[in-house]
PDB file of C-alpha atoms in Angstrom:
ATOM      1  CA  MET A 689      75.058  97.105 123.783  1.00  0.00           C
ATOM      2  CA  ALA A 690      77.999  94.412 122.970  1.00  0.00           C
ATOM      3  CA  SER A 691      77.701  90.959 124.206  1.00  0.00           C
ATOM      4  CA  ALA A 692      79.987  87.649 123.848  1.00  0.00           C
ATOM      5  CA  GLN A 693      79.187  84.201 125.251  1.00  0.00           C
ATOM      6  CA  GLY A 694      81.915  81.714 126.503  1.00  0.00           C
ATOM      7  CA  THR A 695      81.684  77.955 127.084  1.00  0.00           C
ATOM      8  CA  SER A 696      81.385  76.451 130.966  1.00  0.00           C
ATOM      9  CA  ARG A 697      84.183  75.225 132.429  1.00  0.00           C
ATOM     10  CA  ALA A 698      83.564  71.170 133.305  1.00  0.00           C
ATOM     11  CA  GLY A 699      82.626  70.745 136.912  1.00  0.00           C
ATOM     12  CA  LEU A 700      84.578  69.058 139.530  1.00  0.00           C
ATOM     13  CA  LEU A 701      84.359  67.018 142.582  1.00  0.00           C
ATOM     14  CA  CYS A 702      86.273  67.362 145.616  1.00  0.00           C
ATOM     15  CA  PRO A 703      89.485  65.152 146.211  1.00  0.00           C
ATOM     16  CA  ALA A 704      88.725  61.623 147.319  1.00  0.00           C
ATOM     17  CA  VAL A 705      85.099  61.623 146.487  1.00  0.00           C
ATOM     18  CA  GLN A 706      84.344  59.136 144.075  1.00  0.00           C
ATOM     19  CA  ALA A 707      80.647  59.852 143.035  1.00  0.00           C
ATOM     20  CA  GLY A 708      77.863  61.917 143.736  1.00  0.00           C
ATOM     21  CA  ALA A 709      76.969  65.990 142.699  1.00  0.00           C
ATOM     22  CA  VAL A 710      79.121  67.587 140.478  1.00  0.00           C
ATOM     23  CA  TYR A 711      79.901  71.128 141.012  1.00  0.00           C
ATOM     24  CA  PRO A 712      79.801  73.489 137.840  1.00  0.00           C
ATOM     25  CA  PHE A 713      82.347  76.167 137.927  1.00  0.00           C
ATOM     26  CA  PRO A 714      81.804  79.318 138.479  1.00  0.00           C
ATOM     27  CA  THR A 715      81.212  81.906 136.246  1.00  0.00           C
ATOM     28  CA  VAL A 716      84.988  84.062 136.361  1.00  0.00           C
ATOM     29  CA  ILE A 717      85.378  87.483 134.810  1.00  0.00           C
ATOM     30  CA  SER A 718      87.453  90.474 135.402  1.00  0.00           C
ATOM     31  CA  ILE A 719      86.655  94.199 134.541  1.00  0.00           C
ATOM     32  CA  SER A 720      89.341  96.420 133.451  1.00  0.00           C
ATOM     33  CA  ASN A 721      89.093  99.957 132.544  1.00  0.00           C
ATOM     34  CA  SER A 722      88.349  99.474 128.954  1.00  0.00           C
ATOM     35  CA  ARG A 723      87.385  95.595 128.397  1.00  0.00           C
ATOM     36  CA  VAL A 724      85.354  92.512 130.043  1.00  0.00           C
ATOM     37  CA  TYR A 725      87.683  89.425 130.184  1.00  0.00           C
ATOM     38  CA  TYR A 726      85.997  86.199 131.144  1.00  0.00           C
ATOM     39  CA  LEU A 727      87.144  82.264 130.905  1.00  0.00           C
ATOM     40  CA  ASP A 728      85.973  80.497 127.973  1.00  0.00           C
ATOM     41  CA  GLY A 729      86.210  76.721 128.924  1.00  0.00           C
ATOM     42  CA  ASN A 730      88.546  75.570 130.970  1.00  0.00           C
ATOM     43  CA  SER A 731      91.637  77.787 129.813  1.00  0.00           C
ATOM     44  CA  THR A 732      90.964  80.285 127.139  1.00  0.00           C
ATOM     45  CA  ILE A 733      90.375  83.604 128.869  1.00  0.00           C
ATOM     46  CA  ARG A 734      88.378  85.835 126.059  1.00  0.00           C
ATOM     47  CA  TYR A 735      87.426  90.023 126.020  1.00  0.00           C
ATOM     48  CA  VAL A 736      84.999  91.926 124.843  1.00  0.00           C
ATOM     49  CA  ALA A 737      84.879  95.649 124.655  1.00  0.00           C
ATOM     50  CA  PRO A 738      82.044  98.442 124.446  1.00  0.00           C
ATOM     51  CA  ASP A 739      82.524  98.670 121.073  1.00  0.00           C
ATOM     52  CA  GLY A 740      81.912  95.389 120.428  1.00  0.00           C
ATOM     53  CA  SER A 741      84.907  94.073 119.513  1.00  0.00           C
ATOM     54  CA  THR A 742      86.153  90.467 120.608  1.00  0.00           C
ATOM     55  CA  GLY A 743      89.140  88.423 120.742  1.00  0.00           C
ATOM     56  CA  VAL A 744      91.646  86.010 122.735  1.00  0.00           C
ATOM     57  CA  ALA A 745      93.561  87.938 125.522  1.00  0.00           C
ATOM     58  CA  THR A 746      95.744  84.840 126.775  1.00  0.00           C
ATOM     59  CA  THR A 747      95.202  81.223 127.419  1.00  0.00           C
ATOM     60  CA  ILE A 748      96.292  79.073 130.943  1.00  0.00           C
ATOM     61  CA  ALA A 749      98.250  75.720 131.044  1.00  0.00           C
ATOM     62  CA  VAL A 750      95.754  73.651 133.235  1.00  0.00           C
ATOM     63  CA  GLY A 751      95.048  70.006 133.660  1.00  0.00           C
ATOM     64  CA  SER A 752      91.581  68.158 133.901  1.00  0.00           C
ATOM     65  CA  LYS A 753      91.154  68.692 137.619  1.00  0.00           C
ATOM     66  CA  VAL A 754      92.892  72.091 138.115  1.00  0.00           C
ATOM     67  CA  VAL A 755      90.913  75.473 138.108  1.00  0.00           C
ATOM     68  CA  ALA A 756      92.315  79.352 136.897  1.00  0.00           C
ATOM     69  CA  ALA A 757      90.845  82.166 138.224  1.00  0.00           C
ATOM     70  CA  PHE A 758      92.207  85.421 137.307  1.00  0.00           C
ATOM     71  CA  THR A 759      91.871  89.233 137.332  1.00  0.00           C
ATOM     72  CA  VAL A 760      92.925  91.629 135.215  1.00  0.00           C
ATOM     73  CA  SER A 761      94.520  94.931 135.915  1.00  0.00           C
ATOM     74  CA  PRO A 762      92.291  98.164 135.138  1.00  0.00           C
ATOM     75  CA  ASP A 763      95.069  98.993 132.846  1.00  0.00           C
ATOM     76  CA  ASP A 764      94.939  95.910 130.960  1.00  0.00           C
ATOM     77  CA  ARG A 765      98.480  95.321 131.699  1.00  0.00           C
ATOM     78  CA  ARG A 766      99.156  92.715 134.110  1.00  0.00           C
ATOM     79  CA  ILE A 767      97.133  89.488 135.398  1.00  0.00           C
ATOM     80  CA  ALA A 768      97.008  87.544 138.145  1.00  0.00           C
ATOM     81  CA  VAL A 769      96.154  83.793 137.982  1.00  0.00           C
ATOM     82  CA  SER A 770      95.195  81.058 140.785  1.00  0.00           C
ATOM     83  CA  LEU A 771      95.827  77.655 139.673  1.00  0.00           C
ATOM     84  CA  ILE A 772      93.822  75.555 142.168  1.00  0.00           C
ATOM     85  CA  ASP A 773      94.530  71.476 142.061  1.00  0.00           C
ATOM     86  CA  PHE A 774      91.993  69.448 143.193  1.00  0.00           C
ATOM     87  CA  SER A 775      93.636  66.198 142.255  1.00  0.00           C
ATOM     88  CA  ALA A 776      94.570  65.193 145.478  1.00  0.00           C
ATOM     89  CA  MET A 777      94.112  66.081 149.390  1.00  0.00           C
ATOM     90  CA  PRO A 778      95.103  68.687 150.354  1.00  0.00           C
ATOM     91  CA  ILE A 779      94.522  71.235 147.399  1.00  0.00           C
ATOM     92  CA  SER A 780      97.027  72.732 146.271  1.00  0.00           C
ATOM     93  CA  VAL A 781      97.277  76.315 145.196  1.00  0.00           C
ATOM     94  CA  ARG A 782      99.980  78.461 143.184  1.00  0.00           C
ATOM     95  CA  LEU A 783      99.315  81.993 142.261  1.00  0.00           C
ATOM     96  CA  TYR A 784     101.423  84.274 139.701  1.00  0.00           C
ATOM     97  CA  VAL A 785     101.163  87.567 137.963  1.00  0.00           C
ATOM     98  CA  GLU A 786     102.766  87.979 134.287  1.00  0.00           C
ATOM     99  CA  ASP A 787     102.031  90.546 131.473  1.00  0.00           C
ATOM    100  CA  LEU A 788      98.700  89.892 129.940  1.00  0.00           C
ATOM    101  CA  LYS A 789     100.510  90.091 126.248  1.00  0.00           C
ATOM    102  CA  ALA A 790     102.626  87.701 125.775  1.00  0.00           C
ATOM    103  CA  GLY A 791     102.938  86.533 128.875  1.00  0.00           C
ATOM    104  CA  THR A 792     106.058  88.075 129.787  1.00  0.00           C
ATOM    105  CA  ASN A 793     107.511  89.301 133.294  1.00  0.00           C
ATOM    106  CA  HIS A 794     106.387  86.038 134.886  1.00  0.00           C
ATOM    107  CA  ARG A 795     106.215  86.274 138.286  1.00  0.00           C
ATOM    108  CA  ASP A 796     105.535  83.247 141.066  1.00  0.00           C
ATOM    109  CA  ILE A 797     104.224  84.700 144.068  1.00  0.00           C
ATOM    110  CA  PHE A 798     102.531  82.321 146.332  1.00  0.00           C
ATOM    111  CA  SER A 799     101.936  78.701 146.829  1.00  0.00           C
ATOM    112  CA  SER A 800     100.191  76.737 149.534  1.00  0.00           C
ATOM    113  CA  ALA A 801      98.255  73.214 150.345  1.00  0.00           C
ATOM    114  CA  SER A 802      95.225  73.189 152.695  1.00  0.00           C
ATOM    115  CA  ARG A 803      92.014  71.388 152.769  1.00  0.00           C
ATOM    116  CA  ASP A 804      89.565  73.724 153.498  1.00  0.00           C
ATOM    117  CA  HIS A 805      90.665  77.052 151.925  1.00  0.00           C
ATOM    118  CA  VAL A 806      91.724  78.493 148.619  1.00  0.00           C
ATOM    119  CA  VAL A 807      93.339  82.221 147.462  1.00  0.00           C
ATOM    120  CA  TRP A 808      91.385  83.269 144.741  1.00  0.00           C
ATOM    121  CA  PRO A 809      92.146  86.753 142.532  1.00  0.00           C
ATOM    122  CA  VAL A 810      89.017  88.858 142.735  1.00  0.00           C
ATOM    123  CA  GLY A 811      90.714  92.534 141.859  1.00  0.00           C
ATOM    124  CA  TRP A 812      93.103  95.051 141.822  1.00  0.00           C
ATOM    125  CA  HIS A 813      93.208  98.385 144.279  1.00  0.00           C
ATOM    126  CA  ALA A 814      95.974 100.895 144.074  1.00  0.00           C
ATOM    127  CA  GLY A 815      98.345  98.496 142.482  1.00  0.00           C
ATOM    128  CA  HIS A 816      98.027  95.669 144.558  1.00  0.00           C
ATOM    129  CA  LEU A 817      96.001  92.194 144.718  1.00  0.00           C
ATOM    130  CA  VAL A 818      92.631  91.493 146.345  1.00  0.00           C
ATOM    131  CA  LEU A 819      92.512  87.897 147.054  1.00  0.00           C
ATOM    132  CA  ALA A 820      89.221  85.987 148.129  1.00  0.00           C
ATOM    133  CA  VAL A 821      89.556  83.214 150.589  1.00  0.00           C
ATOM    134  CA  MET A 822      87.286  80.981 149.935  1.00  0.00           C
ATOM    135  CA  VAL A 823      85.804  77.753 151.708  1.00  0.00           C
ATOM    136  CA  THR A 824      86.365  74.603 149.530  1.00  0.00           C
ATOM    137  CA  CYS A 825      85.403  70.943 150.177  1.00  0.00           C
ATOM    138  CA  SER A 826      84.810  71.475 154.131  1.00  0.00           C
ATOM    139  CA  GLN A 827      82.059  69.234 155.692  1.00  0.00           C
ATOM    140  CA  GLY A 828      80.654  67.931 152.954  1.00  0.00           C
ATOM    141  CA  GLY A 829      80.450  70.650 150.881  1.00  0.00           C
ATOM    142  CA  GLY A 830      81.606  71.238 146.915  1.00  0.00           C
ATOM    143  CA  PRO A 831      84.821  72.937 145.726  1.00  0.00           C
ATOM    144  CA  PHE A 832      83.219  76.119 145.449  1.00  0.00           C
ATOM    145  CA  GLY A 833      82.219  77.541 148.747  1.00  0.00           C
ATOM    146  CA  ASP A 834      81.550  80.922 150.739  1.00  0.00           C
ATOM    147  CA  VAL A 835      84.128  83.578 150.952  1.00  0.00           C
ATOM    148  CA  ALA A 836      85.477  83.766 154.070  1.00  0.00           C
ATOM    149  CA  GLY A 837      87.330  87.057 153.493  1.00  0.00           C
ATOM    150  CA  TYR A 838      89.583  89.087 151.348  1.00  0.00           C
ATOM    151  CA  HIS A 839      93.365  89.941 151.708  1.00  0.00           C
ATOM    152  CA  VAL A 840      94.662  93.209 150.038  1.00  0.00           C
ATOM    153  CA  VAL A 841      98.787  91.873 149.058  1.00  0.00           C
ATOM    154  CA  ASP A 842     101.650  92.875 147.196  1.00  0.00           C
ATOM    155  CA  ALA A 843     101.201  92.165 143.859  1.00  0.00           C
ATOM    156  CA  LEU A 844     105.375  91.556 143.427  1.00  0.00           C
ATOM    157  CA  THR A 845     105.490  89.253 146.824  1.00  0.00           C
ATOM    158  CA  ALA A 846     101.861  88.130 147.825  1.00  0.00           C
ATOM    159  CA  ALA A 847     102.765  90.282 151.366  1.00  0.00           C
ATOM    160  CA  ARG A 848      99.435  90.327 153.043  1.00  0.00           C
ATOM    161  CA  ILE A 849      98.928  94.035 153.373  1.00  0.00           C
ATOM    162  CA  VAL A 850      95.522  93.766 155.230  1.00  0.00           C
ATOM    163  CA  ALA A 851      92.756  91.037 155.566  1.00  0.00           C
ATOM    164  CA  ILE A 852      89.307  92.149 155.866  1.00  0.00           C
ATOM    165  CA  PRO A 853      86.360  92.057 157.278  1.00  0.00           C
ATOM    166  CA  PRO A 854      87.888  91.284 161.362  1.00  0.00           C
ATOM    167  CA  ALA A 855      86.897  89.348 163.333  1.00  0.00           C
ATOM    168  CA  GLY A 856      83.085  89.011 164.398  1.00  0.00           C
ATOM    169  CA  CYS A 857      81.621  90.903 160.992  1.00  0.00           C
ATOM    170  CA  TYR A 858      81.000  88.909 158.599  1.00  0.00           C
ATOM    171  CA  ILE A 859      80.787  89.453 154.828  1.00  0.00           C
ATOM    172  CA  SER A 860      77.237  90.463 153.122  1.00  0.00           C
ATOM    173  CA  SER A 861      78.103  91.883 150.232  1.00  0.00           C
ATOM    174  CA  LYS A 862      80.474  91.205 146.808  1.00  0.00           C
ATOM    175  CA  PRO A 863      83.607  93.149 146.842  1.00  0.00           C
ATOM    176  CA  SER A 864      83.113  97.007 145.138  1.00  0.00           C
ATOM    177  CA  PRO A 865      85.852  99.547 143.856  1.00  0.00           C
ATOM    178  CA  ALA A 866      85.169 101.144 147.218  1.00  0.00           C
ATOM    179  CA  GLY A 867      85.387  97.983 149.736  1.00  0.00           C
ATOM    180  CA  ILE A 868      82.459  95.357 150.804  1.00  0.00           C
ATOM    181  CA  THR A 869      79.915  95.423 153.553  1.00  0.00           C
ATOM    182  CA  CYS A 870      80.131  92.942 156.515  1.00  0.00           C
ATOM    183  CA  THR A 871      77.280  92.641 159.500  1.00  0.00           C
ATOM    184  CA  THR A 872      77.973  91.681 163.152  1.00  0.00           C
ATOM    185  CA  GLY A 873      74.209  90.884 163.043  1.00  0.00           C
ATOM    186  CA  THR A 874      73.207  94.075 164.663  1.00  0.00           C
ATOM    187  CA  THR A 875      75.238  96.520 162.767  1.00  0.00           C
ATOM    188  CA  LEU A 876      76.187  96.919 158.928  1.00  0.00           C
ATOM    189  CA  ASN A 877      79.442  98.360 158.026  1.00  0.00           C
ATOM    190  CA  ALA A 878      80.961  99.548 155.039  1.00  0.00           C
ATOM    191  CA  LEU A 879      84.631  99.163 155.144  1.00  0.00           C
ATOM    192  CA  ASP A 880      87.064 100.205 152.395  1.00  0.00           C
ATOM    193  CA  TRP A 881      89.955  98.414 151.235  1.00  0.00           C
ATOM    194  CA  SER A 882      92.446  99.578 154.061  1.00  0.00           C
ATOM    195  CA  GLY A 883      90.158  97.949 156.128  1.00  0.00           C
ATOM    196  CA  ARG A 884      88.444 101.239 157.396  1.00  0.00           C
ATOM    197  CA  VAL A 885      84.911 101.822 158.274  1.00  0.00           C
ATOM    198  CA  ILE A 886      83.703 104.408 156.423  1.00  0.00           C
ATOM    199  CA  LYS A 887      79.715 103.687 156.769  1.00  0.00           C
ATOM    200  CA  SER A 888      78.057 101.991 159.858  1.00  0.00           C
ATOM    201  CA  VAL A 889      74.286 101.729 160.293  1.00  0.00           C
ATOM    202  CA  PRO A 890      71.931  99.527 162.307  1.00  0.00           C
ATOM    203  CA  GLN A 891      71.930  96.359 160.395  1.00  0.00           C
ATOM    204  CA  PRO A 892      67.937  95.775 158.534  1.00  0.00           C
ATOM    205  CA  ALA A 893      66.124  92.590 159.732  1.00  0.00           C
ATOM    206  CA  ASN A 894      65.882  90.092 157.084  1.00  0.00           C
ATOM    207  CA  VAL A 895      68.366  92.262 154.893  1.00  0.00           C
ATOM    208  CA  ASP A 896      71.250  90.386 153.954  1.00  0.00           C
ATOM    209  CA  VAL A 897      71.917  90.666 150.364  1.00  0.00           C
ATOM    210  CA  ILE A 898      73.983  93.666 150.107  1.00  0.00           C
ATOM    211  CA  ALA A 899      75.658  95.968 147.294  1.00  0.00           C
ATOM    212  CA  LEU A 900      78.104  99.074 147.857  1.00  0.00           C
ATOM    213  CA  SER A 901      78.322 101.661 145.665  1.00  0.00           C
ATOM    214  CA  PRO A 902      81.513 102.495 143.577  1.00  0.00           C
ATOM    215  CA  ASP A 903      82.541 105.515 145.877  1.00  0.00           C
ATOM    216  CA  GLY A 904      81.330 103.704 149.163  1.00  0.00           C
ATOM    217  CA  THR A 905      78.273 106.374 149.794  1.00  0.00           C
ATOM    218  CA  TRP A 906      75.348 104.306 149.304  1.00  0.00           C
ATOM    219  CA  MET A 907      74.446 100.689 150.302  1.00  0.00           C
ATOM    220  CA  ALA A 908      71.413  98.830 148.779  1.00  0.00           C
ATOM    221  CA  GLY A 909      70.114  95.531 150.199  1.00  0.00           C
ATOM    222  CA  CYS A 910      67.502  92.698 149.837  1.00  0.00           C
ATOM    223  CA  CYS A 911      65.016  92.576 151.190  1.00  0.00           C
ATOM    224  CA  GLY A 912      63.006  93.790 153.994  1.00  0.00           C
ATOM    225  CA  SER A 913      60.366  92.134 156.070  1.00  0.00           C
ATOM    226  CA  LYS A 914      58.102  92.778 153.357  1.00  0.00           C
ATOM    227  CA  GLY A 915      60.576  91.412 150.426  1.00  0.00           C
ATOM    228  CA  GLU A 916      61.236  95.486 149.832  1.00  0.00           C
ATOM    229  CA  MET A 917      64.392  97.094 148.304  1.00  0.00           C
ATOM    230  CA  ILE A 918      66.552  98.732 151.752  1.00  0.00           C
ATOM    231  CA  ILE A 919      68.768 101.937 150.286  1.00  0.00           C
ATOM    232  CA  PHE A 920      71.014 103.758 152.612  1.00  0.00           C
ATOM    233  CA  ASP A 921      72.163 107.397 151.378  1.00  0.00           C
ATOM    234  CA  PRO A 922      75.339 109.049 152.338  1.00  0.00           C
ATOM    235  CA  GLU A 923      73.951 110.785 155.404  1.00  0.00           C
ATOM    236  CA  ALA A 924      72.994 106.907 156.429  1.00  0.00           C
ATOM    237  CA  LYS A 925      69.283 107.464 155.983  1.00  0.00           C
ATOM    238  CA  GLN A 926      67.096 104.452 155.196  1.00  0.00           C
ATOM    239  CA  THR A 927      64.566 104.484 152.368  1.00  0.00           C
ATOM    240  CA  THR A 928      62.707 101.367 150.787  1.00  0.00           C
ATOM    241  CA  LYS A 929      61.791 100.717 147.473  1.00  0.00           C
ATOM    242  CA  PRO A 930      58.710  98.548 146.599  1.00  0.00           C
ATOM    243  CA  GLU A 931      60.774  95.620 144.581  1.00  0.00           C
ATOM    244  CA  GLY A 932      63.767  94.409 143.656  1.00  0.00           C
ATOM    245  CA  PHE A 933      66.553  91.848 144.734  1.00  0.00           C
ATOM    246  CA  TYR A 934      70.468  91.504 143.746  1.00  0.00           C
ATOM    247  CA  PRO A 935      70.918  94.773 143.413  1.00  0.00           C
ATOM    248  CA  GLY A 936      74.423  96.219 141.727  1.00  0.00           C
ATOM    249  CA  TRP A 937      75.209  99.909 141.474  1.00  0.00           C
ATOM    250  CA  ILE A 938      76.047 101.342 138.195  1.00  0.00           C
ATOM    251  CA  ASP A 939      77.031 104.912 139.682  1.00  0.00           C
ATOM    252  CA  ASN A 940      75.039 106.709 142.586  1.00  0.00           C
ATOM    253  CA  ASP A 941      71.872 107.053 140.580  1.00  0.00           C
ATOM    254  CA  HIS A 942      71.461 104.025 139.051  1.00  0.00           C
ATOM    255  CA  LEU A 943      70.815 100.433 140.054  1.00  0.00           C
ATOM    256  CA  VAL A 944      70.464  97.154 138.194  1.00  0.00           C
ATOM    257  CA  LEU A 945      67.937  95.017 140.108  1.00  0.00           C
ATOM    258  CA  ILE A 946      66.243  91.470 139.366  1.00  0.00           C
ATOM    259  CA  VAL A 947      62.245  92.633 139.204  1.00  0.00           C
ATOM    260  CA  ALA A 948      60.079  89.400 140.350  1.00  0.00           C
ATOM    261  CA  LEU A 949      56.891  89.805 137.574  1.00  0.00           C
ATOM    262  CA  GLN A 950      53.478  88.354 137.992  1.00  0.00           C
ATOM    263  CA  SER A 951      53.334  84.850 139.032  1.00  0.00           C
ATOM    264  CA  GLY A 952      54.271  81.983 137.027  1.00  0.00           C
ATOM    265  CA  LEU A 953      55.945  84.759 134.493  1.00  0.00           C
ATOM    266  CA  PRO A 954      60.194  85.026 134.640  1.00  0.00           C
ATOM    267  CA  ALA A 955      61.889  87.672 136.549  1.00  0.00           C
ATOM    268  CA  GLU A 956      62.974  91.135 134.840  1.00  0.00           C
ATOM    269  CA  THR A 957      66.394  92.591 134.987  1.00  0.00           C
ATOM    270  CA  SER A 958      65.739  96.618 135.234  1.00  0.00           C
ATOM    271  CA  ILE A 959      67.396  99.351 136.137  1.00  0.00           C
ATOM    272  CA  LEU A 960      66.648 101.857 138.867  1.00  0.00           C
ATOM    273  CA  VAL A 961      67.256 105.455 138.430  1.00  0.00           C
ATOM    274  CA  LEU A 962      67.098 106.615 142.291  1.00  0.00           C
ATOM    275  CA  SER A 963      66.654 110.623 141.779  1.00  0.00           C
ATOM    276  CA  SER A 964      63.426 109.926 139.437  1.00  0.00           C
ATOM    277  CA  GLY A 965      62.229 106.593 140.454  1.00  0.00           C
ATOM    278  CA  ARG A 966      61.817 105.341 137.143  1.00  0.00           C
ATOM    279  CA  MET A 967      62.593 101.682 136.390  1.00  0.00           C
ATOM    280  CA  THR A 968      63.643 100.551 133.060  1.00  0.00           C
ATOM    281  CA  PRO A 969      63.428  96.826 131.804  1.00  0.00           C
ATOM    282  CA  LEU A 970      66.544  95.977 130.162  1.00  0.00           C
ATOM    283  CA  SER A 971      66.674  93.716 127.010  1.00  0.00           C
ATOM    284  CA  VAL A 972      69.098  90.953 128.532  1.00  0.00           C
ATOM    285  CA  ALA A 973      68.562  88.785 131.723  1.00  0.00           C
ATOM    286  CA  GLY A 974      71.319  88.410 134.428  1.00  0.00           C
ATOM    287  CA  TYR A 975      72.576  89.627 137.101  1.00  0.00           C
ATOM    288  CA  PHE A 976      74.976  92.695 138.050  1.00  0.00           C
ATOM    289  CA  ALA A 977      78.556  91.905 137.867  1.00  0.00           C
ATOM    290  CA  GLY A 978      80.386  94.931 137.727  1.00  0.00           C
ATOM    291  CA  ARG A 979      80.742  98.293 136.031  1.00  0.00           C
ATOM    292  CA  LEU A 980      82.988  99.222 132.850  1.00  0.00           C
ATOM    293  CA  PRO A 981      85.219 101.189 133.769  1.00  0.00           C
ATOM    294  CA  VAL A 982      86.197  99.892 137.070  1.00  0.00           C
ATOM    295  CA  GLY A 983      88.318 102.442 138.524  1.00  0.00           C
ATOM    296  CA  ASP A 984      91.323 102.163 140.742  1.00  0.00           C
TER     297      ASP A 984
END
């Protein structure tokens, strides 16, 4: 097991807010086919590899009220960076791509100014960029709000290829290599990165934290009426597991779960093997962030 530890970025206030809660900056990581990259402090991007090797991948020039979000391509060659400036309203965003090594072949591909939305690069698919459209500083909220949707864009021009999910279907999962899930309230849909529906099942009651497997054939969600894990197999057959929340798929047979123990004890991070039902506690705590290799 390889591990590394970074320093959190300084918290932020929304523009024109003179007092109040300072919101912590979300953890920013990016997973390629060979490394996990993470933001250390305000501007340093470091990596850790499965063999335990670590190092500095690059640094990003940011001001005290500018935050950097990034994603590294699966082959470790390119990086996309979104610089979000919270110093004034409207909030300005600049998105660029460049070579991860030495910052060569730099290209500014998008800029905008908005009072309530920003774009945040979260991944790559088939050579294109995947951007999260995030709500920010709206209706009294902080700088880092919910994801309103995803745009797949050309990595050279930022021209939009597809926006997902469609109107009336609301995001219910983090992105996976296969796509995302969304719910209409009565139907739970899995969408690939072209926006095509690849699976559709009745929306289980009380289940709103969904994980889509890397190939898009399985879904897992928390929590059912009795707090159980709900799992849909490739034939859309629904089964339940007695415990576990915040699921994440390693592959179609292995789920990372947070398991609640007896009252008064801390929750435990475990791996569930679906084929056998075996639950194996991990020696480290935390939430599932992604798998390595990430794939296309």
